[in-house]
XYZ file of C-alpha atoms in Angstrom:
769
model
C -7.181 -23.941 -39.484
C -5.336 -20.992 -39.771
C -6.853 -17.924 -41.403
C -6.051 -16.913 -44.822
C -3.790 -13.806 -43.310
C -0.276 -14.251 -41.759
C -0.176 -13.886 -38.242
C 3.138 -12.899 -35.973
C 3.451 -14.326 -32.455
C 5.640 -14.716 -29.786
C 6.418 -16.811 -26.547
C 8.384 -15.830 -23.913
C 12.078 -17.972 -23.894
C 12.207 -18.394 -20.670
C 12.326 -16.694 -17.247
C 15.498 -14.383 -17.007
C 17.390 -14.107 -13.930
C 14.870 -16.927 -12.341
C 16.526 -20.251 -13.389
C 14.920 -22.913 -15.557
C 11.495 -22.445 -13.622
C 11.326 -19.063 -12.670
C 9.434 -19.994 -9.024
C 10.678 -18.702 -5.875
C 11.434 -20.811 -2.644
C 10.747 -24.214 -3.992
C 13.486 -27.363 -5.044
C 12.906 -29.055 -8.455
C 14.493 -31.949 -8.832
C 16.125 -32.617 -11.602
C 13.721 -34.858 -13.604
C 11.081 -32.168 -13.373
C 13.712 -29.651 -14.801
C 14.421 -32.198 -17.913
C 10.732 -32.376 -18.796
C 9.917 -28.978 -18.405
C 12.924 -27.789 -20.993
C 11.055 -30.356 -23.349
C 7.863 -28.688 -22.908
C 9.465 -25.744 -23.602
C 11.725 -26.664 -26.248
C 7.788 -28.089 -27.946
C 6.103 -24.726 -27.423
C 9.438 -22.856 -28.901
C 10.870 -19.881 -27.823
C 9.319 -16.182 -26.392
C 12.104 -14.182 -28.446
C 11.389 -16.237 -31.864
C 8.455 -14.911 -33.906
C 6.640 -17.210 -36.190
C 5.089 -16.852 -39.332
C 2.269 -18.968 -39.628
C 1.206 -20.777 -42.998
C -1.702 -19.355 -44.727
C -5.199 -20.747 -45.164
C -4.346 -21.154 -49.050
C -1.309 -23.228 -48.650
C -2.758 -25.523 -46.662
C -5.750 -26.228 -48.937
C -3.605 -26.430 -51.708
C -3.490 -30.130 -51.691
C -1.636 -33.690 -49.858
C 1.106 -33.646 -52.449
C 2.122 -30.317 -51.815
C 4.283 -29.429 -49.027
C 2.899 -26.485 -46.789
C 5.637 -23.211 -46.815
C 8.346 -23.518 -44.509
C 7.385 -21.285 -40.824
C 9.796 -18.551 -40.656
C 11.270 -17.594 -37.317
C 12.132 -14.027 -36.191
C 14.062 -14.037 -33.388
C 14.936 -11.156 -31.071
C 18.410 -9.758 -30.413
C 19.782 -10.220 -26.819
C 19.186 -6.519 -26.871
C 15.892 -6.639 -27.269
C 15.454 -9.900 -25.159
C 17.074 -8.192 -22.192
C 14.757 -4.777 -22.343
C 11.826 -6.922 -22.624
C 12.492 -8.431 -19.459
C 13.588 -6.076 -17.392
C 10.643 -3.751 -18.658
C 8.171 -7.536 -17.554
C 9.868 -6.994 -13.869
C 8.629 -3.627 -13.664
C 5.563 -3.824 -14.980
C 3.812 -6.950 -16.545
C 0.925 -5.150 -17.940
C 2.275 -2.045 -19.729
C -0.212 -0.236 -21.762
C -0.887 1.473 -25.089
C 1.832 3.552 -24.740
C 3.840 1.851 -23.070
C 3.969 -0.394 -25.600
C 4.476 2.105 -28.425
C 7.401 3.183 -26.761
C 9.583 0.004 -25.500
C 8.365 -1.002 -30.042
C 10.161 2.622 -30.643
C 13.264 1.843 -28.904
C 13.797 -1.903 -29.676
C 12.466 -1.023 -33.446
C 9.914 -3.710 -33.129
C 6.542 -3.436 -34.490
C 3.800 -2.935 -31.588
C 2.303 -6.204 -31.992
C 5.305 -8.019 -31.434
C 5.699 -6.195 -28.171
C 2.326 -6.875 -27.295
C 1.945 -10.704 -28.132
C 5.470 -10.621 -26.279
C 4.497 -9.274 -23.146
C 0.733 -11.611 -23.494
C 3.042 -14.863 -24.587
C 5.174 -14.118 -21.637
C 2.981 -13.878 -18.827
C 1.260 -17.063 -20.487
C 4.491 -19.310 -20.346
C 4.775 -18.148 -16.566
C 1.500 -19.071 -15.403
C 1.825 -21.967 -17.318
C 4.695 -23.389 -15.347
C 3.564 -22.158 -11.954
C 0.759 -24.668 -12.938
C 2.779 -27.175 -13.676
C 4.823 -26.560 -11.014
C 1.610 -26.762 -8.517
C 0.267 -29.903 -10.004
C 3.986 -31.351 -9.436
C 3.947 -30.270 -5.462
C 0.213 -31.851 -5.424
C 1.076 -35.341 -6.776
C 4.142 -35.374 -4.765
C 1.947 -34.769 -1.323
C -0.332 -36.901 -2.680
C 2.430 -39.860 -2.938
C 3.590 -38.551 0.458
C 0.227 -39.231 1.782
C -0.392 -42.940 0.295
C 3.232 -44.079 1.552
C 2.190 -42.376 4.825
C -1.492 -44.497 4.922
C 1.031 -47.700 3.678
C 2.678 -47.116 7.386
C -0.026 -46.616 9.051
C -1.919 -49.894 7.352
C 0.837 -51.622 8.470
C 1.059 -50.143 12.099
C -2.553 -51.774 12.598
C -1.675 -54.866 11.364
C 1.134 -55.001 13.868
C -0.360 -52.818 17.191
C 1.729 -52.606 19.493
C 0.215 -52.206 23.423
C 1.229 -48.562 24.723
C 1.197 -49.784 28.293
C 3.733 -53.121 28.215
C 5.325 -53.134 24.413
C 3.887 -56.688 23.681
C 1.254 -57.282 21.148
C -2.058 -55.572 21.308
C -5.573 -56.882 20.369
C -7.056 -53.991 18.052
C -10.773 -53.526 18.660
C -13.788 -52.583 16.328
C -13.060 -49.564 15.049
C -16.148 -46.797 15.472
C -17.607 -45.366 12.925
C -16.831 -42.051 14.133
C -13.271 -42.947 14.537
C -13.734 -44.028 10.508
C -14.564 -41.038 9.831
C -12.278 -38.887 11.888
C -9.444 -40.286 10.155
C -10.512 -39.561 7.031
C -11.592 -35.978 7.827
C -8.126 -35.838 9.226
C -5.904 -36.950 5.816
C -8.619 -34.651 3.433
C -7.788 -31.573 6.200
C -4.065 -32.615 5.911
C -3.910 -32.561 2.196
C -5.948 -28.965 2.153
C -3.367 -27.657 4.353
C -0.294 -28.810 2.568
C -1.821 -27.643 -0.778
C -2.685 -24.033 1.023
C 0.633 -23.730 1.943
C 1.876 -24.346 -1.348
C -0.280 -21.231 -2.753
C 1.461 -18.923 0.032
C 4.332 -19.784 -0.702
C 3.847 -18.640 -4.397
C 2.210 -14.822 -3.279
C 4.327 -14.754 -0.535
C 7.798 -15.460 -2.979
C 9.279 -17.190 -0.135
C 8.948 -20.577 1.761
C 6.822 -20.004 5.095
C 8.579 -20.468 8.579
C 8.009 -23.207 10.744
C 4.427 -24.168 11.154
C 2.403 -25.402 14.460
C 0.138 -28.541 14.447
C -2.878 -28.667 11.805
C -5.224 -27.585 12.904
C -9.148 -28.293 11.978
C -10.186 -26.363 9.121
C -13.809 -26.147 8.371
C -14.488 -27.243 4.969
C -17.898 -26.274 4.354
C -17.263 -23.716 2.225
C -16.519 -24.156 -1.235
C -13.364 -22.099 -1.541
C -10.860 -21.237 0.773
C -8.855 -17.835 1.032
C -5.450 -17.446 1.570
C -4.183 -15.795 4.902
C -2.432 -12.555 4.933
C 0.579 -12.277 7.015
C 1.985 -10.248 9.687
C 4.439 -7.009 9.021
C 7.104 -6.782 11.075
C 6.832 -2.772 12.813
C 11.209 -2.564 12.315
C 12.017 -1.071 14.885
C 8.786 1.788 16.259
C 10.483 2.988 18.944
C 7.613 2.319 21.882
C 7.253 -1.136 20.727
C 9.788 -3.682 21.227
C 8.492 -6.472 19.850
C 9.434 -7.581 15.579
C 7.201 -9.753 14.421
C 8.042 -11.789 11.014
C 6.138 -11.583 7.698
C 4.456 -14.855 7.181
C 1.310 -16.691 7.560
C 0.188 -17.815 10.760
C -2.648 -20.568 10.771
C -2.317 -20.583 14.986
C -3.506 -17.400 16.320
C -5.723 -16.348 14.004
C -4.178 -13.907 11.590
C -7.063 -13.981 8.438
C -6.797 -18.400 9.059
C -8.327 -19.924 6.504
C -11.247 -21.518 9.423
C -12.107 -18.243 10.154
C -12.715 -16.673 7.053
C -16.226 -16.188 5.570
C -17.537 -16.679 2.278
C -16.531 -13.224 0.317
C -19.739 -11.195 -0.836
C -19.770 -10.968 -4.761
C -18.570 -7.781 -5.864
C -21.106 -5.089 -5.762
C -20.207 -2.094 -8.867
C -20.432 1.369 -7.929
C -19.764 4.649 -9.886
C -19.300 1.755 -13.230
C -16.405 -0.081 -12.279
C -16.379 -3.644 -10.953
C -13.989 -4.852 -8.938
C -11.421 -7.234 -10.837
C -11.902 -10.932 -10.087
C -8.177 -11.487 -9.298
C -7.966 -10.586 -5.762
C -4.166 -11.702 -4.879
C -4.051 -8.564 -6.633
C -5.034 -7.174 -3.902
C -3.449 -9.073 -1.149
C -0.400 -8.443 -2.495
C -0.729 -4.848 -2.807
C -2.051 -4.674 0.610
C 1.020 -6.046 2.326
C 3.201 -3.475 0.178
C 1.502 -0.515 1.267
C 1.298 -1.779 5.418
C 5.022 -2.514 5.137
C 5.021 0.973 3.887
C 3.293 3.012 6.103
C 5.347 1.073 9.127
C 8.052 2.675 7.835
C 6.763 5.921 7.402
C 5.307 5.939 10.935
C 8.457 5.416 12.783
C 10.093 7.919 15.031
C 13.438 9.327 14.153
C 12.691 8.110 10.420
C 15.185 9.341 8.023
C 12.594 9.921 5.780
C 10.975 12.812 7.429
C 12.783 15.795 7.723
C 11.698 18.239 11.044
C 11.852 21.898 10.897
C 13.730 24.011 12.674
C 11.212 24.736 15.120
C 10.872 21.178 15.785
C 7.537 20.803 14.606
C 6.075 20.433 11.151
C 7.688 17.647 9.280
C 8.333 17.602 5.793
C 8.935 13.985 3.330
C 12.245 13.368 2.160
C 11.536 12.259 -0.793
C 15.518 11.027 -2.112
C 15.542 8.849 0.593
C 11.512 7.642 0.395
C 12.366 7.266 -3.507
C 15.457 5.135 -2.553
C 13.244 2.973 0.208
C 9.930 2.709 -1.728
C 9.092 1.450 -5.157
C 5.672 2.504 -6.520
C 3.031 0.323 -5.486
C 0.301 2.047 -8.051
C 1.934 3.013 -10.882
C 3.509 6.403 -12.357
C 2.372 10.177 -10.898
C 0.021 11.195 -13.809
C 1.079 14.249 -15.780
C 0.062 17.286 -14.296
C -0.073 15.849 -10.649
C 1.720 16.875 -7.508
C 2.580 14.988 -4.104
C 1.707 16.198 -0.677
C 3.124 14.222 2.015
C 2.356 14.746 6.145
C 2.800 13.412 9.336
C 1.388 14.488 12.969
C 1.093 12.431 16.254
C -1.548 13.243 18.635
C -3.089 11.642 21.984
C -6.896 10.693 21.854
C -9.629 9.585 24.613
C -10.189 6.082 22.789
C -8.609 2.621 22.593
C -6.951 1.573 19.820
C -9.559 -2.206 19.309
C -12.241 0.845 19.310
C -10.761 3.391 16.693
C -9.855 0.221 14.481
C -13.615 -0.737 14.785
C -14.620 2.837 13.588
C -12.332 3.065 10.590
C -13.218 -0.218 9.000
C -16.790 0.146 9.580
C -17.811 3.161 6.721
C -20.858 4.231 8.642
C -19.481 4.947 11.816
C -15.710 6.476 9.959
C -18.004 9.309 8.384
C -19.983 10.049 11.527
C -16.454 10.503 13.003
C -14.890 12.491 10.669
C -18.812 14.477 9.356
C -17.113 17.306 8.003
C -13.826 15.866 6.153
C -15.766 12.777 4.977
C -18.907 13.543 2.458
C -19.373 10.247 1.490
C -18.401 6.608 2.165
C -19.252 3.066 0.845
C -17.540 -0.555 1.085
C -17.898 -1.993 -2.597
C -16.439 -5.583 -1.664
C -14.870 -6.949 1.291
C -11.887 -9.357 0.306
C -11.689 -10.433 3.802
C -13.668 -9.335 7.289
C -11.116 -10.759 9.681
C -11.002 -13.108 12.213
C -11.046 -14.356 15.619
C -14.645 -11.809 15.816
C -12.221 -8.965 14.981
C -10.496 -7.083 12.437
C -6.965 -8.373 12.301
C -6.380 -8.891 8.473
C -9.564 -7.467 7.456
C -9.307 -5.711 3.907
C -12.239 -4.480 1.590
C -12.429 -2.446 -1.394
C -13.348 1.464 -0.706
C -15.075 4.564 -1.786
C -15.076 7.690 -0.429
C -15.509 11.400 -1.425
C -12.961 13.986 1.228
C -13.879 17.329 0.923
C -12.573 20.815 2.556
C -15.362 23.087 2.969
C -14.741 25.476 0.498
C -16.601 25.548 -2.838
C -13.245 26.695 -4.391
C -11.726 23.417 -3.671
C -12.720 19.701 -5.468
C -14.097 17.255 -3.975
C -11.818 14.163 -4.097
C -13.231 11.362 -5.356
C -11.438 8.231 -4.312
C -11.216 4.644 -4.809
C -8.952 2.590 -2.753
C -8.205 -0.387 -0.255
C -7.953 -0.450 3.541
C -6.051 -3.484 5.390
C -5.751 -3.791 9.070
C -3.610 -5.427 10.782
C -2.650 -5.713 15.000
C 1.336 -5.185 14.660
C 1.641 -6.583 17.944
C -0.421 -6.796 21.761
C -2.453 -3.056 21.922
C -0.836 -2.285 18.831
C -2.983 -1.856 15.166
C -2.333 -0.583 11.752
C -5.104 1.184 9.669
C -3.821 1.487 5.757
C -5.362 2.799 2.816
C -4.124 2.608 -0.875
C -5.477 3.751 -3.931
C -6.181 1.336 -6.819
C -4.835 1.479 -9.999
C -7.595 1.763 -12.335
C -5.527 1.423 -15.415
C -5.079 -1.933 -14.281
C -8.528 -2.713 -13.445
C -9.424 -3.553 -16.391
C -12.304 -1.585 -16.820
C -14.058 0.044 -20.073
C -15.063 2.634 -17.895
C -12.200 5.159 -16.891
C -14.160 8.064 -14.561
C -12.483 11.557 -14.239
C -9.534 10.813 -11.288
C -8.182 13.893 -9.541
C -6.123 12.314 -6.338
C -4.188 8.969 -5.754
C -3.372 8.047 -2.386
C -0.504 6.452 -1.589
C 0.126 4.484 1.279
C -1.998 6.337 4.023
C -2.715 5.659 7.328
C -1.797 5.745 11.339
C -0.270 3.372 14.060
C -2.622 3.462 17.045
C -0.745 1.968 20.229
C -2.961 1.724 23.924
C -1.891 4.407 26.706
C -2.016 2.924 30.342
C -4.527 5.770 30.819
C -7.509 5.051 28.672
C -5.965 7.211 25.925
C -4.257 5.855 22.950
C -0.972 7.148 20.681
C -1.855 8.128 16.733
C 0.437 8.429 14.531
C -1.143 9.314 11.272
C 0.494 9.692 7.651
C -1.013 10.898 4.414
C 0.924 10.696 1.322
C -1.327 11.950 -1.647
C -1.182 13.452 -5.551
C -3.611 15.256 -6.815
C -4.516 17.529 -9.892
C -3.215 21.623 -8.648
C -5.481 22.580 -12.060
C -8.608 21.751 -9.784
C -8.319 24.042 -6.845
C -8.407 27.577 -6.939
C -5.240 29.761 -6.835
C -6.339 31.327 -3.282
C -5.984 27.717 -1.816
C -3.426 25.793 -3.473
C -0.495 27.139 -0.808
C -3.328 25.919 1.744
C -3.961 22.286 -0.062
C -0.132 21.918 -0.765
C 0.815 22.503 2.729
C -1.751 19.569 4.091
C -3.827 21.483 5.647
C -6.926 20.894 4.127
C -6.636 16.934 3.422
C -3.403 16.206 6.008
C -2.326 14.423 9.075
C -3.083 17.971 10.810
C -6.514 17.586 10.110
C -6.837 14.062 10.552
C -5.557 14.218 14.171
C -7.208 17.607 15.336
C -10.639 16.190 14.037
C -10.011 12.630 16.025
C -9.472 14.469 19.486
C -12.214 16.398 18.937
C -14.339 14.104 18.076
C -13.221 11.263 20.610
C -13.624 13.957 23.302
C -17.452 14.965 22.271
C -18.001 10.938 22.907
C -16.151 11.288 25.737
C -18.268 13.663 27.258
C -21.597 12.387 25.903
C -20.910 9.258 27.577
C -20.193 10.505 30.881
C -22.893 11.985 33.892
C -20.965 15.354 34.295
C -21.185 17.723 31.312
C -18.763 20.538 31.187
C -19.715 24.073 30.497
C -23.794 23.544 31.091
C -25.494 26.815 31.652
C -29.596 26.589 30.531
C -31.908 27.991 30.948
C -34.353 25.627 29.485
C -34.738 22.298 31.116
C -34.161 19.417 28.949
C -33.850 15.646 29.321
C -31.150 13.449 28.088
C -33.239 12.319 25.032
C -33.841 15.448 24.371
C -30.211 16.430 23.996
C -30.016 13.142 22.217
C -32.432 14.465 19.599
C -31.024 18.399 19.490
C -27.719 16.871 18.762
C -29.128 14.483 16.131
C -30.279 17.419 14.395
C -27.451 19.776 14.595
C -25.230 17.413 13.031
C -27.500 17.229 10.256
C -27.731 20.610 9.994
C -24.248 20.545 9.802
C -23.716 17.789 6.941
C -26.400 19.740 4.960
C -24.312 22.782 5.392
C -21.290 20.864 3.980
C -23.006 19.359 1.069
C -24.031 22.851 -0.240
C -21.116 23.920 0.167
C -18.940 21.668 -1.208
C -21.066 19.816 -3.865
C -20.296 16.448 -3.167
C -22.689 13.570 -4.149
C -24.510 12.747 -1.165
C -27.032 15.648 -2.125
C -28.124 15.682 -5.468
C -27.455 19.489 -6.633
C -27.486 21.361 -10.021
C -24.814 24.027 -10.722
C -26.212 27.190 -11.743
C -24.322 29.702 -13.937
C -25.278 33.723 -13.820
C -23.741 36.069 -15.885
C -24.205 38.532 -12.907
C -22.389 36.277 -10.127
C -18.687 36.093 -9.714
C -17.069 33.467 -10.719
C -15.626 32.673 -6.938
C -19.291 32.081 -5.672
C -21.133 28.378 -6.434
C -24.363 28.777 -6.881
C -26.352 25.685 -6.675
C -29.887 24.445 -6.915
C -32.405 21.224 -5.613
C -35.957 20.319 -6.132
C -37.651 18.813 -2.581
C -40.514 16.480 -3.061
C -40.217 14.395 -0.134
C -37.327 15.146 1.942
C -38.896 15.409 5.397
C -35.514 17.311 6.826
C -36.026 19.925 4.119
C -38.882 22.762 3.452
C -40.767 21.393 -0.048
C -40.448 23.200 -2.979
C -36.917 25.295 -4.722
C -33.596 25.431 -2.407
C -31.139 28.079 -3.488
C -27.321 27.077 -1.810
C -24.806 29.641 -2.504
C -21.167 30.300 -0.900
C -18.029 31.344 -1.091
C -14.283 31.726 -0.086
C -12.568 35.138 1.055
C -9.429 36.168 2.653
C -9.633 38.063 5.913
C -6.290 39.213 7.935
C -7.790 38.468 11.081
C -6.612 35.321 12.976
C -8.928 31.844 13.460
C -9.792 32.313 16.966
C -10.337 36.038 16.614
C -13.149 35.757 13.707
C -14.164 32.481 15.505
C -15.231 34.521 18.529
C -16.482 37.623 16.835
C -19.317 35.187 15.128
C -20.578 32.843 17.720
C -20.550 35.408 20.130
C -24.832 36.137 20.382
C -24.640 39.874 21.726
C -22.549 40.520 18.655
C -24.751 38.995 16.519
C -26.544 41.340 14.810
C -23.625 43.082 13.713
C -23.588 40.516 10.714
C -26.551 38.382 10.976
C -29.534 40.714 8.473
C -32.178 38.472 10.609
C -31.240 39.085 13.735
C -30.682 42.781 13.293
C -32.273 45.092 16.117
C -33.382 41.786 18.185
C -31.905 40.724 21.044
C -30.329 37.236 21.041
C -30.263 35.111 24.358
C -29.388 31.346 24.729
C -31.986 29.505 25.741
C -30.173 26.210 25.461
C -26.461 25.376 26.186
C -24.981 21.667 25.086
C -21.634 20.829 25.532
C -19.467 19.236 22.439
C -16.257 19.456 24.076
C -14.176 21.368 26.988
C -13.595 23.878 25.000
C -16.124 26.941 25.779
C -16.696 27.085 21.950
C -17.339 23.623 21.116
C -21.731 23.117 21.888
C -24.558 22.909 19.877
C -26.540 26.363 21.253
C -30.474 27.321 21.048
C -30.881 30.841 20.521
C -33.902 32.888 21.061
C -34.382 36.884 18.892
C -36.881 38.762 21.619
C -39.655 40.753 19.080
C -39.052 44.081 18.755
C -42.752 44.676 18.437
C -46.236 43.337 18.987
C -46.651 41.966 15.968
C -43.315 39.735 15.222
C -43.145 36.374 17.030
C -40.306 34.668 18.803
C -37.153 33.471 16.255
C -35.475 30.552 17.274
C -32.297 29.371 16.134
C -30.837 25.638 16.604
C -26.457 26.704 16.047
C -23.479 24.528 16.238
C -19.994 25.943 16.726
C -16.692 24.105 17.086
C -13.211 24.847 16.472
C -9.460 23.195 16.826
C -6.345 22.933 15.128
C -7.615 22.430 12.102
C -10.090 25.272 11.830
C -13.208 26.423 12.986
C -17.082 26.122 11.873
C -20.690 28.070 12.638
C -23.658 26.862 11.105
C -26.770 27.771 12.228
C -30.566 27.697 10.820
C -33.762 29.181 11.786
C -36.870 26.289 13.340
C -39.726 26.980 13.985
C -40.729 26.182 18.133
C -43.047 23.327 17.589
C -41.088 21.595 16.155
C -38.098 22.449 18.720
C -40.471 21.515 21.386
C -40.814 17.541 20.239
C -37.431 17.253 19.557
C -36.418 18.583 23.500
C -38.937 16.360 24.254
C -37.044 13.377 23.201
C -38.803 13.015 19.608
C -37.595 12.341 16.486
C -35.270 14.781 14.856
C -35.995 14.087 11.221
C -39.233 15.590 10.669
C -37.624 19.122 11.664
C -37.110 21.082 7.970
C -34.093 22.550 8.240
C -32.263 24.990 5.643
C -28.672 25.663 7.470
C -26.384 29.117 6.745
C -23.174 29.483 8.982
C -19.369 30.234 8.021
C -16.142 27.723 7.701
C -12.689 29.349 8.662
C -9.558 28.316 8.125
C -6.093 28.906 9.369
C -4.241 30.535 7.311
C -0.306 31.075 8.024
C 1.976 32.572 5.991
C 4.596 30.805 7.955
C 3.756 27.685 7.061
C 2.683 27.809 3.530
C 2.869 31.638 2.402
C 0.132 33.905 1.108
C -2.597 33.184 -1.065
C -1.597 34.281 -5.045
C -4.725 37.002 -5.126
C -4.391 38.444 -1.785
C -2.621 41.954 -1.262
C -1.349 41.442 2.373
C 1.320 44.152 2.917
C -0.978 46.442 3.638
C -1.920 44.921 7.005
C 1.239 44.692 9.524
C 2.390 42.024 11.593
C 0.038 42.189 14.964
C -2.831 44.279 13.445
C -6.361 42.774 14.142
C -4.467 39.496 16.147
C -3.192 38.292 12.840
C 0.883 38.079 13.395
C 1.047 38.808 9.799
C -1.308 36.204 9.175
C -5.043 35.734 8.866
C -7.686 33.315 7.609
C -9.986 32.049 4.897
C -13.814 32.545 5.135
C -15.943 30.844 3.664
C -19.697 31.729 3.326
C -22.744 29.764 2.540
C -26.621 30.110 2.533
C -29.368 27.720 1.775
C -32.836 29.604 1.257
C -36.336 28.483 -0.356
C -36.902 30.279 -3.087
C -40.695 29.002 -3.941
C -42.459 26.080 -2.305
C -43.589 24.955 -5.356
C -41.433 22.791 -7.052
C -42.602 23.300 -10.135
C -41.619 27.100 -10.014
C -39.505 28.796 -12.357
C -36.297 30.219 -10.946
C -34.938 34.039 -11.832
C -32.119 35.892 -12.099
C -33.320 38.128 -9.709
C -33.509 35.450 -6.844
C -29.819 34.439 -7.951
C -28.944 38.348 -7.254
C -30.651 38.089 -4.023
C -28.454 35.514 -2.522
C -25.364 36.421 -4.125
C -26.072 40.105 -2.534
C -26.948 38.583 0.590
C -23.131 36.510 0.723
C -21.386 39.979 -0.504
C -23.717 41.580 2.272
C -22.450 39.785 5.087
C -18.470 39.593 4.332
C -19.001 43.665 4.297
C -20.311 43.670 7.530
C -18.354 41.771 8.993
C -15.316 43.486 7.551
C -16.693 46.050 8.566
C -16.841 44.911 12.536
C -13.564 43.951 12.725
C -12.215 46.853 11.184
C -10.506 45.494 8.309
C -10.566 46.411 4.335
């Protein structure tokens, strides 16, 4: 029954530019075309708007004929514009539909119905074509069955060529023949589906392979991407569906886990969109990683590279939609040698826990939302997953980047792998919840190639768009140059961590100079404790969701100081009670290496550390984490100045690389640290870390901060060469051991004064203003 109101419907007329069927890579017989034209005539044209009869007309009686339907045909110009927009974006949002209706002189509902019916017609035509393909395959199998029956009726001996006397066919052989026919039918069906998604016919396939039919559903395979002339690789691979040697082979693909909602978003049901997006992103990454690519412009000194945006726009089409308003773009590329093989690196990146451990100060939190595919043949080749992550820069003035993205892993050649990340376009996910998004990852990732000496060559590409308003003026030039989230930081961190892992597995420990004897188990426990200390320091500085912090706004505390608090009730790794965290960032006209050496020097510690003022500091344990002298975990002891004071122990971790430096420390009690040094569990040692994060600030790379006057600093003074560094200071203290205690303004001001006093002491010791 029609409703009493008048409805206006739009049904697409035909698929412009795609022939009668609008399909790619398939031959259609004339009978099929005639039948589809008849069906299309019955369903009317997509460029016609039909005004249906009202309910009153239908109830008027049998002796009265209903009013004739009116057709409002779109003009050729309107159809052309709608078809062109449909090719670019089959799912326009409300703003895009409004703009189309205004530009074409149509109502918004007409545009909406046109696109709905256009998508419906395309889906219907594809289903019809698929059904016809299956019917043709069925007819072919029937014909082959008839031939086999005829051959079985008149068997011929292979040895003499004469008639043979067939024996009784066993039950097992009969079952094998049935399974073979069924599997062959499934293989043909999968090939037809793959043609539809890949957009072109498959290359020649090897002989049919046994497919496991225990799973109720079969996933589509993902093809290989050609490396397109990557200079160090001579093998060029075709893109297609590889069912022979295990690229997402349906026989090896396990059942997919159901999606797990995270942060209010559910994974869309249409996973073919993920496969298409992953293939596009991988293709873009491979081209971006090529040596001597015209997509990158080298600086005059041959070091830093800048993305050629003109060439980029000509080469690639946006795969996740247009850039949001107010967002800016950053793009970086870096290459380095790392002491790890390609397969181990790929396994690390595809495991969220190991990925976070490899980049501890960059990845605050990571989780896998859903596995689209776990790979094949026992390796990660073809693995595809939906992930959520929080990326951070060690400063309270830079917002944490929340990302929801696809991660796709693909083997390009023997010993050559690529892993690509690309953000999911939330506007196309079909969710009602629209969370705040301050960053989008365009195709980014790395290509890793094994080298003969046990090292690997890594080419890393980072390309993203972000909301610049979320970043303090002091850090905007730093972030826009890619120093905060760019490829240089990823490669530098990877090199340092791989060096640490190599030393950890080595029998010889470099730069080992310790007065206390410590076993290998004790060394491992000390390193775990130091890593937890550094992770807690980062969470207090960056305010990620890895730990639950409540922001405080106190009138006497400056805007550049972040003050947070949390109540600890049952975490054994932290003292019970109310914990206060305060952090701020400043620019200092001192080079990063000089400031790092000053802060880690235990002989100069009393010049800035209030707790160790007047106490001689001695290093009891030194555990190297790299070949650089400053990359280590230390246990420091502050000798008492009088008989009433106890020995003070300080656990400290320091490291430095091209992306920055960190000095983190925390007081520890003697009984607890003795247990850890004996190889005991470090999870029950209560820590409240404090420390420094130092980021290089080179004006030659990206200009000067907006709120700092560097004209007073001469080139060469304080070891800056006209530059300086960005220093972040963070403290965590226990305000009250009772979780129910009330927080006072005086306690917050005390922590704020502690930060200010420490910064002033550092400047005074380095003789800078």
